[in-house]
Coordinates of C-alpha atoms in Angstrom, one line a residue:
S1 CA 426.0 -42.1 113.5
C2 CA 425.3 -42.5 117.1
N3 CA 423.3 -45.7 116.7
G4 CA 426.3 -47.2 114.8
Y5 CA 424.8 -47.3 111.3
D6 CA 426.3 -45.9 107.9
I7 CA 424.1 -44.1 105.8
L8 CA 423.8 -44.8 101.9
I9 CA 422.1 -42.3 99.9
A10 CA 420.6 -43.3 96.7
N11 CA 419.2 -40.3 94.6
T12 CA 416.6 -41.3 92.2
N13 CA 416.0 -37.8 90.4
L14 CA 412.2 -38.6 90.6
S15 CA 412.9 -41.6 88.2
I16 CA 410.6 -44.4 89.0
E17 CA 413.0 -46.9 87.2
K18 CA 415.9 -45.8 89.3
E19 CA 413.5 -46.0 92.5
L20 CA 412.6 -49.8 91.7
E21 CA 416.3 -50.6 90.8
Y22 CA 417.6 -49.2 94.2
L23 CA 414.9 -51.2 96.2
N24 CA 415.6 -54.4 94.4
I25 CA 419.3 -54.0 94.9
F26 CA 418.9 -53.3 98.7
K27 CA 416.0 -55.7 99.3
S28 CA 417.9 -58.7 99.8
N29 CA 419.6 -57.8 102.9
Q30 CA 422.4 -55.6 101.3
V31 CA 421.2 -53.0 103.9
D32 CA 420.0 -53.3 107.3
G33 CA 416.8 -51.1 106.6
I34 CA 415.5 -48.5 104.0
I35 CA 414.2 -45.1 104.3
F36 CA 412.1 -44.5 100.9
M37 CA 410.9 -40.9 100.0
A38 CA 408.1 -41.7 97.7
T39 CA 406.6 -39.8 94.8
K40 CA 404.5 -41.9 92.5
V41 CA 403.8 -45.2 94.0
T42 CA 403.0 -47.8 91.5
D43 CA 401.8 -51.5 92.0
K44 CA 405.5 -52.3 91.1
H45 CA 406.6 -50.5 94.2
I46 CA 404.0 -52.1 96.4
E47 CA 405.1 -55.5 94.9
V48 CA 408.8 -54.9 95.7
I49 CA 408.2 -53.3 99.1
K50 CA 406.0 -56.4 100.1
D51 CA 409.0 -58.8 98.9
L52 CA 411.5 -56.8 101.0
E53 CA 413.5 -58.9 103.6
V54 CA 414.6 -55.9 105.4
P55 CA 412.4 -53.3 107.3
I56 CA 411.1 -50.2 105.3
V57 CA 409.5 -46.9 106.2
V58 CA 408.0 -44.8 103.3
V59 CA 408.2 -40.9 103.7
A60 CA 405.7 -38.6 102.0
Q61 CA 403.1 -41.2 101.1
D62 CA 400.8 -43.3 103.2
I63 CA 401.5 -46.9 101.9
E64 CA 399.1 -49.6 103.3
N65 CA 400.7 -52.3 105.0
S66 CA 403.9 -50.3 105.5
P67 CA 405.2 -48.0 108.4
S68 CA 405.0 -44.4 106.9
V69 CA 405.7 -40.9 107.6
Y70 CA 403.4 -38.5 105.8
F71 CA 401.8 -35.0 105.9
D72 CA 398.4 -33.9 106.2
E73 CA 398.2 -32.7 102.4
F74 CA 394.3 -32.0 102.7
Q75 CA 394.8 -29.6 105.8
A76 CA 397.7 -28.0 104.1
T77 CA 395.8 -27.2 100.8
E78 CA 392.4 -26.5 102.8
D79 CA 394.6 -23.8 104.8
I80 CA 396.1 -22.0 101.8
T81 CA 392.9 -22.1 99.6
N82 CA 390.9 -20.8 102.8
Y83 CA 393.4 -18.0 103.1
L84 CA 392.9 -16.5 99.7
I85 CA 389.2 -17.0 100.2
K86 CA 389.3 -14.9 103.4
K87 CA 391.4 -12.3 101.5
G88 CA 388.5 -12.1 99.0
H89 CA 389.5 -13.9 96.1
E90 CA 386.8 -16.1 94.4
K91 CA 388.4 -16.8 91.2
I92 CA 391.2 -18.9 92.2
A93 CA 393.1 -21.1 89.5
Y94 CA 395.1 -24.3 90.3
I95 CA 398.4 -25.5 89.0
G96 CA 399.3 -29.2 90.0
V97 CA 400.9 -32.2 89.1
Y98 CA 399.8 -35.8 87.9
E99 CA 397.5 -37.7 90.3
E100 CA 399.7 -40.7 90.2
D101 CA 401.6 -38.8 93.0
K102 CA 398.8 -39.4 95.6
A103 CA 400.0 -36.9 98.2
V104 CA 400.9 -34.0 96.1
G105 CA 398.8 -34.6 92.9
L106 CA 395.5 -36.4 94.1
Y107 CA 395.0 -35.3 97.7
R108 CA 395.9 -31.6 97.2
K109 CA 393.7 -31.3 94.1
Q110 CA 390.9 -32.8 95.5
A111 CA 391.5 -30.5 99.0
Y112 CA 391.5 -27.3 96.6
I113 CA 388.1 -28.2 94.9
K114 CA 386.4 -29.3 98.2
T115 CA 387.5 -26.1 99.7
L116 CA 385.9 -24.0 96.8
K117 CA 382.9 -25.9 97.0
N118 CA 382.5 -25.6 100.8
N119 CA 382.6 -21.7 100.3
N120 CA 380.1 -22.0 97.4
I121 CA 382.7 -20.7 94.9
K122 CA 381.7 -22.0 91.4
I123 CA 384.9 -23.9 90.2
N124 CA 385.9 -23.3 86.5
Y125 CA 387.5 -26.7 85.6
E126 CA 389.2 -24.9 82.7
N127 CA 391.5 -23.1 85.2
I128 CA 392.8 -26.5 86.8
K129 CA 396.0 -27.2 85.1
I130 CA 398.2 -30.2 85.5
G131 CA 401.8 -30.6 84.6
D132 CA 404.9 -31.9 86.2
F133 CA 407.2 -30.5 88.9
N134 CA 409.7 -28.4 86.9
E135 CA 409.5 -24.6 87.0
K136 CA 408.9 -24.6 83.1
S137 CA 405.6 -26.2 83.8
G138 CA 404.3 -23.6 86.2
Y139 CA 405.4 -21.0 83.4
R140 CA 403.8 -23.0 80.5
L141 CA 400.3 -23.5 82.8
A142 CA 400.2 -20.0 84.0
K143 CA 400.5 -19.0 80.3
E144 CA 397.5 -21.3 79.6
I145 CA 395.3 -19.6 82.4
M146 CA 396.1 -16.2 81.8
E147 CA 395.3 -16.7 77.9
G148 CA 392.0 -18.2 78.8
E149 CA 388.7 -16.6 78.9
D150 CA 388.3 -16.5 82.6
N151 CA 391.3 -14.8 84.2
P152 CA 391.5 -15.6 88.0
T153 CA 392.5 -13.0 90.7
A154 CA 394.5 -15.8 92.3
I155 CA 396.7 -18.7 91.5
V156 CA 397.3 -21.9 93.9
A157 CA 400.5 -23.7 92.6
I158 CA 401.1 -27.0 94.6
T159 CA 404.6 -26.5 95.1
D160 CA 407.1 -23.4 95.4
N161 CA 408.8 -24.4 92.3
L162 CA 405.4 -24.4 90.1
A163 CA 404.4 -21.0 91.9
L164 CA 408.0 -19.6 90.7
G165 CA 407.3 -20.5 87.3
A166 CA 404.0 -18.9 87.1
I167 CA 405.5 -15.7 88.7
E168 CA 408.1 -15.5 86.0
Y169 CA 405.3 -15.7 83.2
L170 CA 403.1 -13.0 85.1
I171 CA 406.2 -10.5 85.7
D172 CA 407.2 -11.3 82.0
N173 CA 403.9 -10.2 80.8
G174 CA 403.4 -7.1 82.9
Y175 CA 401.2 -8.4 85.8
K176 CA 402.0 -6.9 89.2
I177 CA 402.1 -9.4 92.2
P178 CA 399.9 -9.3 94.4
E179 CA 398.1 -6.2 93.2
D180 CA 396.9 -7.7 89.8
I181 CA 397.0 -11.3 91.0
A182 CA 398.1 -13.3 94.0
V183 CA 400.1 -16.3 93.8
V184 CA 400.7 -19.1 96.5
G185 CA 402.7 -22.0 96.6
M186 CA 403.6 -25.0 98.9
G187 CA 406.8 -26.4 100.6
D188 CA 408.3 -23.3 101.9
S189 CA 411.5 -24.0 100.1
K190 CA 414.6 -21.8 100.3
I191 CA 413.5 -19.8 96.9
S192 CA 410.4 -18.7 98.6
R193 CA 412.1 -16.5 100.7
V194 CA 414.4 -14.9 98.3
I195 CA 412.3 -14.2 95.2
T196 CA 410.4 -10.8 94.7
P197 CA 407.8 -10.9 96.2
K198 CA 408.5 -13.2 99.1
L199 CA 406.2 -16.2 98.4
T200 CA 403.2 -16.9 100.6
T201 CA 403.4 -20.9 101.3
V202 CA 402.9 -23.8 103.4
H203 CA 405.6 -25.0 105.6
Y204 CA 406.4 -28.9 105.8
H205 CA 408.1 -30.2 108.7
Y206 CA 410.7 -31.9 106.6
K207 CA 413.3 -32.3 109.3
T208 CA 410.5 -33.8 111.8
A209 CA 409.7 -36.3 109.3
G210 CA 413.3 -37.1 108.6
R211 CA 413.7 -37.7 112.5
K212 CA 410.5 -39.7 112.7
S213 CA 411.4 -42.0 109.9
A214 CA 414.8 -42.6 111.3
E215 CA 413.3 -43.5 114.8
I216 CA 410.8 -46.1 113.2
I217 CA 413.2 -47.7 111.3
L218 CA 415.5 -48.1 114.3
D219 CA 412.5 -49.3 116.1
E220 CA 411.6 -51.5 113.2
L221 CA 415.5 -52.8 113.3
D222 CA 414.9 -53.9 117.1
R223 CA 411.5 -55.6 116.4
S224 CA 413.0 -57.4 113.6
I225 CA 415.5 -59.1 115.9
E226 CA 412.6 -59.8 118.1
K227 CA 410.4 -61.1 115.3
D228 CA 407.4 -58.8 116.5
K229 CA 406.1 -57.3 113.3
S230 CA 402.5 -57.1 114.5
M231 CA 402.2 -53.4 114.7
I232 CA 402.7 -51.0 111.6
K233 CA 403.6 -47.4 112.8
K234 CA 402.1 -44.6 110.7
V235 CA 402.8 -40.6 111.7
K236 CA 400.8 -37.8 110.0
L237 CA 402.2 -34.4 110.4
N238 CA 400.6 -31.0 110.4
C239 CA 401.5 -28.2 108.1
L240 CA 402.1 -24.4 108.8
L241 CA 400.6 -21.6 106.7
V242 CA 403.7 -19.1 105.9
E243 CA 402.0 -15.4 105.2
R244 CA 404.6 -13.3 103.1
N245 CA 404.2 -10.8 100.2
S246 CA 402.6 -12.6 97.3
V247 CA 399.0 -12.2 98.2

């Protein structure tokens, strides 16, 4: 690289055990610094991060006492939910993930609920479904929603992958999108541009997050040489609504 560092990439496939294993391998100066893309952050993660002998930057979660690059999840979810409301939707279901992932599971759910309340829309908690990140989860939860007593006119899926699963279920069961029901995702993944209909979603500035985290870790490495660790850098990035054809 132009800064003279080699990059070692450890892929954990969302496994907490693997994350902790790699952090423990890296922590005693096996590497100069760590950029950690976090999902669930447990007490064990915080313990390991606290004991690190090398600088770390956490990406996608705002961790106390650690440099972090994260997204304005509240604004992102508020924007996509308000978009549906402005289009005339009031019965809006929600497909999410476990709350231990604070950014994706907790903050997006809180923002969805708050946005409906701010618009005086009655919330049907039966239509708030929680699963995991895979497509099958989106399919199963859409099935539960549409087999329930109060069918929505729109579904907020908090990842594009979950939205894709929901769309598959709806198409399999004869629903037209967006005529019968609207579906939105979050993440603006490649899949959102190639499925039919193309998915209305939220774009996250992932490349900017990568650049910012690299800048911070290089800065941290300089500061660790100077022994000045007084300032903890935090960067919060906005997200962008991308209007396509699924609403």
